[in-house]
Tab-separated table of C-alpha atoms and ligand atoms in Angstrom:
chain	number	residue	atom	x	y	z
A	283	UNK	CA	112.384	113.497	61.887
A	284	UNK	CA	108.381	113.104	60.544
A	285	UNK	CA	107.259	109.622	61.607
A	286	UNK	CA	103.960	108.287	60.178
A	287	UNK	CA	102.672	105.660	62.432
A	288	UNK	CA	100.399	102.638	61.459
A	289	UNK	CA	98.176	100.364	63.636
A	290	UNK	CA	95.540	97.529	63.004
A	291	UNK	CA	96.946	94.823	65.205
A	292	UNK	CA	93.343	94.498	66.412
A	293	UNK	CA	90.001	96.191	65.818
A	294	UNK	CA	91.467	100.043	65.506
A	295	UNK	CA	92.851	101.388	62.502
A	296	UNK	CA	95.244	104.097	63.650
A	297	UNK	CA	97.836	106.430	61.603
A	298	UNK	CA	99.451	109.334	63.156
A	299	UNK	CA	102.539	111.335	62.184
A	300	UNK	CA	104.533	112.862	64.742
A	301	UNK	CA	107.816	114.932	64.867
A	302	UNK	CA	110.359	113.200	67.122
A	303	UNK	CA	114.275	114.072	67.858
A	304	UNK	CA	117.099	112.838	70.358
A	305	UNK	CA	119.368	115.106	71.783
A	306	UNK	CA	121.767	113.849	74.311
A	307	UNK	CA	119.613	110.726	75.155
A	308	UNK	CA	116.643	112.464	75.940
A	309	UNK	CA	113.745	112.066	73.069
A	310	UNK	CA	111.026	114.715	72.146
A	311	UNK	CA	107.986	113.837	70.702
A	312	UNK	CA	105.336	116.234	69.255
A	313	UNK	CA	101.977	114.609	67.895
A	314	UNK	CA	100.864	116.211	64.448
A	315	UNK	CA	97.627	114.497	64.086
A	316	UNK	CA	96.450	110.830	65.354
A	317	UNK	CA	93.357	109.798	63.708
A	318	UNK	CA	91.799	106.142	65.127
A	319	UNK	CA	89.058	104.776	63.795
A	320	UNK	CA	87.014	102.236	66.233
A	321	UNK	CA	85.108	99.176	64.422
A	322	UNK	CA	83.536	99.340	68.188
A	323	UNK	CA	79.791	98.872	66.400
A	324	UNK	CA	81.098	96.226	63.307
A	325	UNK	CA	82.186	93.579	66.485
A	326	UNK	CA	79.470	94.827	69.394
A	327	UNK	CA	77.188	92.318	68.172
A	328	UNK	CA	79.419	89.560	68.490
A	329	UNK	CA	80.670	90.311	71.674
A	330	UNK	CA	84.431	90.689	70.871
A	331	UNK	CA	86.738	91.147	67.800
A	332	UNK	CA	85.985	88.711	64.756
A	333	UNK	CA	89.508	88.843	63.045
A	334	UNK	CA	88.296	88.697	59.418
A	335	UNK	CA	85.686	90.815	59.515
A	336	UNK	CA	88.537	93.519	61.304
A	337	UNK	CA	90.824	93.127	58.451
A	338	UNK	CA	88.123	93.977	55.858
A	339	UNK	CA	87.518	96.906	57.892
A	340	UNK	CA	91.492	97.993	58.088
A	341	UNK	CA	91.612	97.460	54.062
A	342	UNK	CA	88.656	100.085	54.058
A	343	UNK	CA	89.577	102.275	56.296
A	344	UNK	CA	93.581	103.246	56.106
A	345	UNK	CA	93.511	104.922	52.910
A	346	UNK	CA	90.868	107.584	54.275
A	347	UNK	CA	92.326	107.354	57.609
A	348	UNK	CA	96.050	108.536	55.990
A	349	UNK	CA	94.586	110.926	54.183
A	350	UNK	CA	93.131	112.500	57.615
A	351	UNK	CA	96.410	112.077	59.378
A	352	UNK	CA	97.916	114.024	56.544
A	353	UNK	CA	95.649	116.342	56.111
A	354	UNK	CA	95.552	117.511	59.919
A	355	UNK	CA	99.642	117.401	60.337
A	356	UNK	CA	99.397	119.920	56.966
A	357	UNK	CA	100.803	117.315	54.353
A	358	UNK	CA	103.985	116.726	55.780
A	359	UNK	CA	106.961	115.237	54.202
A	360	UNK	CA	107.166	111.805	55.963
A	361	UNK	CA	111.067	111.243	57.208
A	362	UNK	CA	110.042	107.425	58.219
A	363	UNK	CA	107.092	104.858	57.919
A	364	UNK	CA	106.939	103.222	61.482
A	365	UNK	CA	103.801	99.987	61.303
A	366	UNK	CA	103.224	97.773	63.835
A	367	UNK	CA	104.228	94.487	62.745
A	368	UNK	CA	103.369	92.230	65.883
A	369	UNK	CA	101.633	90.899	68.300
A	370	UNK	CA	98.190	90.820	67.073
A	371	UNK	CA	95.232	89.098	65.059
A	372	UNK	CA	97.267	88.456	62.254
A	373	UNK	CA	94.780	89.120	59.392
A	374	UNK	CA	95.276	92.418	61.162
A	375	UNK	CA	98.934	93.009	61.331
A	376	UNK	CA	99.083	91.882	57.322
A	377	UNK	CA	96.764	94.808	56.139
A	378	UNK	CA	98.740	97.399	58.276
A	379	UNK	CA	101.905	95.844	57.108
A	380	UNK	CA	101.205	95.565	53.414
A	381	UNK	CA	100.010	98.922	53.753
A	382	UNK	CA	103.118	100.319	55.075
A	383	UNK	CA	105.390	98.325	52.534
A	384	UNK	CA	103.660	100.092	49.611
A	385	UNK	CA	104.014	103.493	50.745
A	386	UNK	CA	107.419	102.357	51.592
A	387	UNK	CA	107.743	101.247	48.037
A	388	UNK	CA	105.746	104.575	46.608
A	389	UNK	CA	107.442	107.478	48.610
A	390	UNK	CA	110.850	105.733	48.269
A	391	UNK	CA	111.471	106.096	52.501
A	392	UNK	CA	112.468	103.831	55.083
A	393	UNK	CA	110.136	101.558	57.078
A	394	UNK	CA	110.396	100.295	60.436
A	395	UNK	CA	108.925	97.270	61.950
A	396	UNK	CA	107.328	98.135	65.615
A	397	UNK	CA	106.592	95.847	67.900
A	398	UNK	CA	102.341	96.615	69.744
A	399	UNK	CA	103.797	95.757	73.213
A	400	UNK	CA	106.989	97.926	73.074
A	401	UNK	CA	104.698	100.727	71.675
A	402	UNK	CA	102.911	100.479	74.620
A	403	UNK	CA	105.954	100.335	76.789
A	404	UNK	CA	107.353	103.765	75.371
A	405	UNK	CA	103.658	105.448	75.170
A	406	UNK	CA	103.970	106.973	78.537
A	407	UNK	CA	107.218	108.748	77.531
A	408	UNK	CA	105.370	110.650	74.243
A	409	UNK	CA	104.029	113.889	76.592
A	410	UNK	CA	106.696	113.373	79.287
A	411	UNK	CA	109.646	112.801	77.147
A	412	UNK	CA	111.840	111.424	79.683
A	413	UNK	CA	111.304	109.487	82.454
A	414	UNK	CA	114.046	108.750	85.575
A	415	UNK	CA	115.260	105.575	84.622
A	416	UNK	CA	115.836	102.692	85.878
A	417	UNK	CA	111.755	102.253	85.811
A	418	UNK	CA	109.202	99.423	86.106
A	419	UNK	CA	106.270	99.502	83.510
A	420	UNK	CA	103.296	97.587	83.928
A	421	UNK	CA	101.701	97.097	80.613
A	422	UNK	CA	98.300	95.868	80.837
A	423	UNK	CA	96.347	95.594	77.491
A	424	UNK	CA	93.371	93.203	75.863
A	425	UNK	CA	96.134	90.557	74.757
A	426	UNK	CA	98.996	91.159	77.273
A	427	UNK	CA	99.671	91.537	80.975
A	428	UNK	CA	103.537	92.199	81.559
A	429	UNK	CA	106.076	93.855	84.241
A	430	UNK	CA	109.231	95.506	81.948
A	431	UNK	CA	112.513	96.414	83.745
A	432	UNK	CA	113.713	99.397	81.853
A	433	UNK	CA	117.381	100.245	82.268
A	434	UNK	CA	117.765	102.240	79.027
A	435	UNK	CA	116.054	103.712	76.615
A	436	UNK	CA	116.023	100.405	74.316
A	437	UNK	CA	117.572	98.378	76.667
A	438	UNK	CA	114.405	96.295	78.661
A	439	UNK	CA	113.667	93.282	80.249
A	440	UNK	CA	110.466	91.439	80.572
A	441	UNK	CA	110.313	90.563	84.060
A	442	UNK	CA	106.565	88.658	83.875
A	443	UNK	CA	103.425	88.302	82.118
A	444	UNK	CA	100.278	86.616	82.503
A	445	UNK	CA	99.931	83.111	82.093
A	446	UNK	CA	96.897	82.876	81.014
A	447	UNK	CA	94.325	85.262	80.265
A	448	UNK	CA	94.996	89.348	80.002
A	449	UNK	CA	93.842	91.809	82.520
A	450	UNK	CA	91.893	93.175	79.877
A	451	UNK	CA	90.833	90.327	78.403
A	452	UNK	CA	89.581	89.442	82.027
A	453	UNK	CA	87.482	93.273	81.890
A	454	UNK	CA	85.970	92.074	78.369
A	455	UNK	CA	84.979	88.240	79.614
A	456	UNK	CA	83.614	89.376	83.171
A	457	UNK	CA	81.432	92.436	81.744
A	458	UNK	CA	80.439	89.650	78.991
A	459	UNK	CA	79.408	87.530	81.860
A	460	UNK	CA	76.976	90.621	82.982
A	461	UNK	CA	75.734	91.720	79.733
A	462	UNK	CA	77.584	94.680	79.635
A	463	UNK	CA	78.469	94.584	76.784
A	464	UNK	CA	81.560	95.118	74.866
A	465	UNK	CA	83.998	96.831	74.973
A	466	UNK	CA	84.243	94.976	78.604
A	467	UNK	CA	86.685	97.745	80.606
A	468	UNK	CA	85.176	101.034	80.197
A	469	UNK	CA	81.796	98.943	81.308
A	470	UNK	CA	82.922	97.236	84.472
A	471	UNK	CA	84.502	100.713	85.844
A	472	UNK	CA	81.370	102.586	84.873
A	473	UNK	CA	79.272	99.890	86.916
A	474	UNK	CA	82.067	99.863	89.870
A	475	UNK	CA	81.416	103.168	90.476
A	476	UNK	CA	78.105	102.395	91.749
A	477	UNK	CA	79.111	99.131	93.475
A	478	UNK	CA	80.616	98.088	96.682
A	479	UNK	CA	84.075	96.635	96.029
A	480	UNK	CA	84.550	94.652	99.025
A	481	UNK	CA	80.378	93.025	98.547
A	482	UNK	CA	82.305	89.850	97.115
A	483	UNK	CA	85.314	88.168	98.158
A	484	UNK	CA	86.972	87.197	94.638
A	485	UNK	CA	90.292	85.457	94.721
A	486	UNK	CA	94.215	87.287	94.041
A	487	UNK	CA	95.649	85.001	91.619
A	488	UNK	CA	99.345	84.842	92.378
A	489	UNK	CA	99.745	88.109	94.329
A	490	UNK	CA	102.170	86.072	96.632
A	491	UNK	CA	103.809	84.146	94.196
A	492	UNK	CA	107.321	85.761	95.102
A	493	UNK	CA	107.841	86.366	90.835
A	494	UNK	CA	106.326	88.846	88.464
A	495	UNK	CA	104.133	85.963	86.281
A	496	UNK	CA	100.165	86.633	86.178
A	497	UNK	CA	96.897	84.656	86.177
A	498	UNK	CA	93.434	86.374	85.411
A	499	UNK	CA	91.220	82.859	84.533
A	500	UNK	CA	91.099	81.328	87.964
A	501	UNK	CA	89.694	85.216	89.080
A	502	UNK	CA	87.241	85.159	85.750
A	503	UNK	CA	85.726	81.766	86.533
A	504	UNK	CA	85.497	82.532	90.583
A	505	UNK	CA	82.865	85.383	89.059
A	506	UNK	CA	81.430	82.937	87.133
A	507	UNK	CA	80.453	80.700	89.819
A	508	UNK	CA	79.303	83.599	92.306
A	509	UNK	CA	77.595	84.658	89.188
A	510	UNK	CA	75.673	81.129	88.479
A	511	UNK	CA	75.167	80.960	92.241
A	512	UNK	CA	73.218	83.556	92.786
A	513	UNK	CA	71.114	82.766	89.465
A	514	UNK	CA	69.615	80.286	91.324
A	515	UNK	CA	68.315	82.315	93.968
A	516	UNK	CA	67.406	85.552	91.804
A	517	UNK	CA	68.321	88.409	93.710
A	518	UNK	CA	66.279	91.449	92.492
A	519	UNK	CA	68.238	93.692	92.016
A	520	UNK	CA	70.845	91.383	90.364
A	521	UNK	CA	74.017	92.835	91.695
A	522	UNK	CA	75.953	93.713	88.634
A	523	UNK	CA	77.543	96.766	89.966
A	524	UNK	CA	78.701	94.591	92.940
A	525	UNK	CA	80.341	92.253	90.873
A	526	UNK	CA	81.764	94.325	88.918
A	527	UNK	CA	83.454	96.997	91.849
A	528	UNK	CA	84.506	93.266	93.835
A	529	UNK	CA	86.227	91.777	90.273
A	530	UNK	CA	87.785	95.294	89.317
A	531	UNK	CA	89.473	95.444	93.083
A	532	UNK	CA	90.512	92.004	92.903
A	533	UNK	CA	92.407	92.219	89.173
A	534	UNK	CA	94.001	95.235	90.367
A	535	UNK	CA	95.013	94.577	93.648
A	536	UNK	CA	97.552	91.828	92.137
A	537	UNK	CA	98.699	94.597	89.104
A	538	UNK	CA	99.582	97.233	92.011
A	539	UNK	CA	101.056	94.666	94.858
A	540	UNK	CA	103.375	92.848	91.444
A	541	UNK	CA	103.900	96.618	90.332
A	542	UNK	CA	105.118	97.556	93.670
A	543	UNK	CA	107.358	94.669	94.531
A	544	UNK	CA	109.034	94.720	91.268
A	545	UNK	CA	109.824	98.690	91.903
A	546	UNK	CA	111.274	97.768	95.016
A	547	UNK	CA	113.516	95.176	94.380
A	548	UNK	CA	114.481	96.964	91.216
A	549	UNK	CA	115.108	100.470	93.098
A	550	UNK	CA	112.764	102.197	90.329
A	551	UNK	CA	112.847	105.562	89.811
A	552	UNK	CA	109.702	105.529	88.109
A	553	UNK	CA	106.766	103.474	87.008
A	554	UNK	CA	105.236	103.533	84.128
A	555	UNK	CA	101.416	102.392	83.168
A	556	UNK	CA	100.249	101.717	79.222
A	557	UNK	CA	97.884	99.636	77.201
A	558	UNK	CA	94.057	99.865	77.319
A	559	UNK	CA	93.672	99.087	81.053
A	560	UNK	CA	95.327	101.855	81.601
A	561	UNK	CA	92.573	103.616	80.769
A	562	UNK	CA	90.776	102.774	84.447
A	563	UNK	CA	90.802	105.496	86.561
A	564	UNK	CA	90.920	103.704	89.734
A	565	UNK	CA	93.888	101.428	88.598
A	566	UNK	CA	95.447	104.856	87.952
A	567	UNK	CA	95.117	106.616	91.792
A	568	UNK	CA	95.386	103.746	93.772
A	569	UNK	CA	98.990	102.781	92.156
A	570	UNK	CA	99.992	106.387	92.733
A	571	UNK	CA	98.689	106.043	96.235
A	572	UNK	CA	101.037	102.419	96.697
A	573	UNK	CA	103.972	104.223	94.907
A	574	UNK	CA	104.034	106.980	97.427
A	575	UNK	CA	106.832	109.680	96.030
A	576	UNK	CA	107.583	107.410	93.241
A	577	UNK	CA	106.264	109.292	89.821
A	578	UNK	CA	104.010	106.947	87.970
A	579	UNK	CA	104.250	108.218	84.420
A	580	UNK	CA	100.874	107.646	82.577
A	581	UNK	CA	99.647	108.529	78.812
A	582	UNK	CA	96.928	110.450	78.567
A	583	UNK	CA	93.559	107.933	77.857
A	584	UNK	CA	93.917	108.193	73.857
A	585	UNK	CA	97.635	107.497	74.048
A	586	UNK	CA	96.366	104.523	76.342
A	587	UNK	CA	93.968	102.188	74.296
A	588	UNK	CA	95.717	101.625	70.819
A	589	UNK	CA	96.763	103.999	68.506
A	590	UNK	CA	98.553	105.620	66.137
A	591	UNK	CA	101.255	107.985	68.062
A	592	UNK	CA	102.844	105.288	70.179
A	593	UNK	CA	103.906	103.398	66.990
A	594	UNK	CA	105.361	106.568	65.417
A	595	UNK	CA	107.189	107.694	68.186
A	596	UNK	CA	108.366	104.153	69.204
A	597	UNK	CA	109.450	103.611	65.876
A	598	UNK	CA	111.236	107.034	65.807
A	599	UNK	CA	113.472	106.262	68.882
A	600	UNK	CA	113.769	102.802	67.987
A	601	UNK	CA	115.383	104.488	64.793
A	602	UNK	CA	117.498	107.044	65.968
A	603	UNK	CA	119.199	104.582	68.778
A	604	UNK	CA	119.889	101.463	66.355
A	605	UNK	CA	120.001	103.038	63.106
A	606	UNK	CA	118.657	99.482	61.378
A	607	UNK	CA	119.155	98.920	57.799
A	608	UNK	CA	115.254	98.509	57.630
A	609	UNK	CA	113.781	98.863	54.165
A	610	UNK	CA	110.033	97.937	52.757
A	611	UNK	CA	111.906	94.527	51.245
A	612	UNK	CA	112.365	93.309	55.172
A	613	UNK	CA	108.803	94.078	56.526
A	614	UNK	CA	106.947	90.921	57.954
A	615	UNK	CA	103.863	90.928	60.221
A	616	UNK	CA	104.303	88.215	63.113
A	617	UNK	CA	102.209	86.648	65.773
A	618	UNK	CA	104.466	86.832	68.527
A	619	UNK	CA	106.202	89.757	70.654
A	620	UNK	CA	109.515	89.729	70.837
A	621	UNK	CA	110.254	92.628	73.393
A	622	UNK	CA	113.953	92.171	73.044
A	623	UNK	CA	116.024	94.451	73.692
A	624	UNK	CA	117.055	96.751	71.103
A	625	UNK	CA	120.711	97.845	72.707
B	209	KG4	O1	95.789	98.308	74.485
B	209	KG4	P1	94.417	98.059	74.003
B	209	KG4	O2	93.645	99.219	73.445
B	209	KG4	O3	94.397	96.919	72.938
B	209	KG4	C1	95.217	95.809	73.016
B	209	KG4	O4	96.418	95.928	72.751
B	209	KG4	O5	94.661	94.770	73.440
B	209	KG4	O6	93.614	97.424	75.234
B	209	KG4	C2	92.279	97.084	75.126
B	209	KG4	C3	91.801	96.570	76.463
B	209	KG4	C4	90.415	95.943	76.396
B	209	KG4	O7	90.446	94.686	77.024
B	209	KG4	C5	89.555	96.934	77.162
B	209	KG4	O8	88.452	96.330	77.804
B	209	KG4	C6	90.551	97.479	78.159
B	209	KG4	O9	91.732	97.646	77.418
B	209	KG4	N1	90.120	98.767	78.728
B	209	KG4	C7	89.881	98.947	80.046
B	209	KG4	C8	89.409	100.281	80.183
B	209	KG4	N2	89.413	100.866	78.939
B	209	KG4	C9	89.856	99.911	78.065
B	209	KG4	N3	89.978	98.111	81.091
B	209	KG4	C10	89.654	98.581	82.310
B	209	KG4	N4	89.183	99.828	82.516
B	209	KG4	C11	89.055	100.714	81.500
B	209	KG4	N5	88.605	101.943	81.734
B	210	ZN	ZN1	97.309	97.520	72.494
């Protein structure tokens, strides 16, 4: 089946179409186009994501955007309208969903309700395909920080998530904190490079906590205070890249040590990584390098920070194993995940 997929739960609009099929539980996914356009420069000079001003920029953009993703798949006919209909800024989620309703309405197709966090949890499958199951996925995006038990295809289990801030949302505040701008990940592991990760001694927030829960603000406001402290004596050079290597070991020494217990007690046969965080390249090798022989299944970066694909192809397999009687009519945007299972 052709699966266009819709996303503006935050400050991307995405649409992709992609071909998907299930034969004997195993899914295949091939990406026709993915177009994503960032509103990176309409928020930079706030400093993070101002929700109305995002969904003006959704309502302008998805009409050119579709007629991109169309274009570059060669005007497909669409099988299935997949959107993603939570969690999210929900000024967001309404243009995307309204959006998808009326082409529901207009092309006379089906249209399924995809949930951002489950997106993420199937991304890593969309080049791989299939992954030995049962695995562990670590999802770790701008709004979400979760360990997922997957037994099934469809059939997962939230095992943990932050309670508190995001790892990402920990990346964005902390590179805040050192001017560097936004958005906040891709800057504190460009600085990192150049720092020393062990200069500062930053606090692991519930690495020993025995469950799979997370807590990023007690780690963001330890920076603060080593930040403020040495304010008052001025260090010149101001160690940014310091800081910023000494936070990024700290937030993901607890993701890989959580990661790693939960694949042990759970006897995973793989691991999987998604959302924006994802994205880090040292997050990336040095789970590997915990996992040992244990594949850790990873999108590619653009299947990483939010787009398109992952809500067509999770939308696609969400389809083909429940078979919902999911019309236009039915379509809601919501503020909460539900990450139920499906099966
Ligand atoms: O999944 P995503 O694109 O959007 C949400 O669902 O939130 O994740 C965005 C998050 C942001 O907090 C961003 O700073 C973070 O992913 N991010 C990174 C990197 N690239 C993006 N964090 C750490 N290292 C990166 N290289
Ligand atoms: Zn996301």
């Amino acid at each position: 089946m052709i699966v266009l997929g819709i996303e503006t739960s935050c400050d991307e609009t995405a649409i992709s179409v992609v071909e998907a099929s299930l034969t004997d539980g195993k899914p295949l996914f091939d990406i026709h186009s993915n177009i994503v356009a960032s509103q990176i420069d309409v928020h930079k000079k706030f400093g993070g994501v101002v929700p109305n001003l995002a969904a003006r920029e959704h309502v302008t953009n998805l009409p050119p955007v579709l007629q991109e993703a169309l274009k570059k798949a060669k005007a497909p006919t669409i099988d299935l309208i997949a959107v993603a209909t939570a969690p999210g800024l929900i000024p967001c989620l309404l243009t995307g969903t309204h959006f998808a309703r009326t082409l529901s309405w207009r092309w006379g197709i089906p249209a399924i309700g995809v949930d951002h966090m489950e997106a993420h949890l199937y991304s890593p499958l969309i080049e791989k395909n299939m992954a030995p199951l049962p695995a562990i996925a670590l999802i770790v995006s701008g709004g979400h920080t979760m360990i997922v038990r997957v037994d099934a295809l469809g059939d997962h289990t939230v095992l943990g998530e932050t309670v508190d801030d995001a790892a990402g949302e920990a990346f964005d505040k902390v590179a805040r904190m050192l001017d560097l701008g936004y958005p906040g990940g891709p800057a504190i592991s460009k600085a990192a490079e150049k720092g020393n990760p062990h200069a500062f001694q930053f606090p692991r927030p519930m690495k020993d906590s025995g469950d799979y829960r997370f807590s990023f603000s007690g780690l963001k406001t330890a920076v603060l205070y080593a930040i403020q402290d040495l304010e008052k004596n001025r260090p010149d050079p101001f160690p940014v890249n310091d800081i910023a290597a000494s936070f990024q070991q700290a937030a993901i020494d607890v993701l890989i040590s959580k990661t790693k217990q939960a694949a042990t007690k759970y006897n995973a046969k793989s691991v999987w990584l998604s959302g924006g965080v994802a994205a880090n390249t040292l997050l990336r090798a040095s789970l590997q390098k915990t996992l040992g022989d244990t594949p850790l299944i990873v999108p590619s970066i653009s299947l990483s920070t939010d787009n398109g694909a992952m809500i067509a192809a999770t939308g696609a397999l969400k389809w083909m194993l429940t078979k919902p009687a999911s019309n236009w009519r039915t379509l809601q945007a919501a503020t909460l995940h539900h990450l139920k299972p499906w099966i």
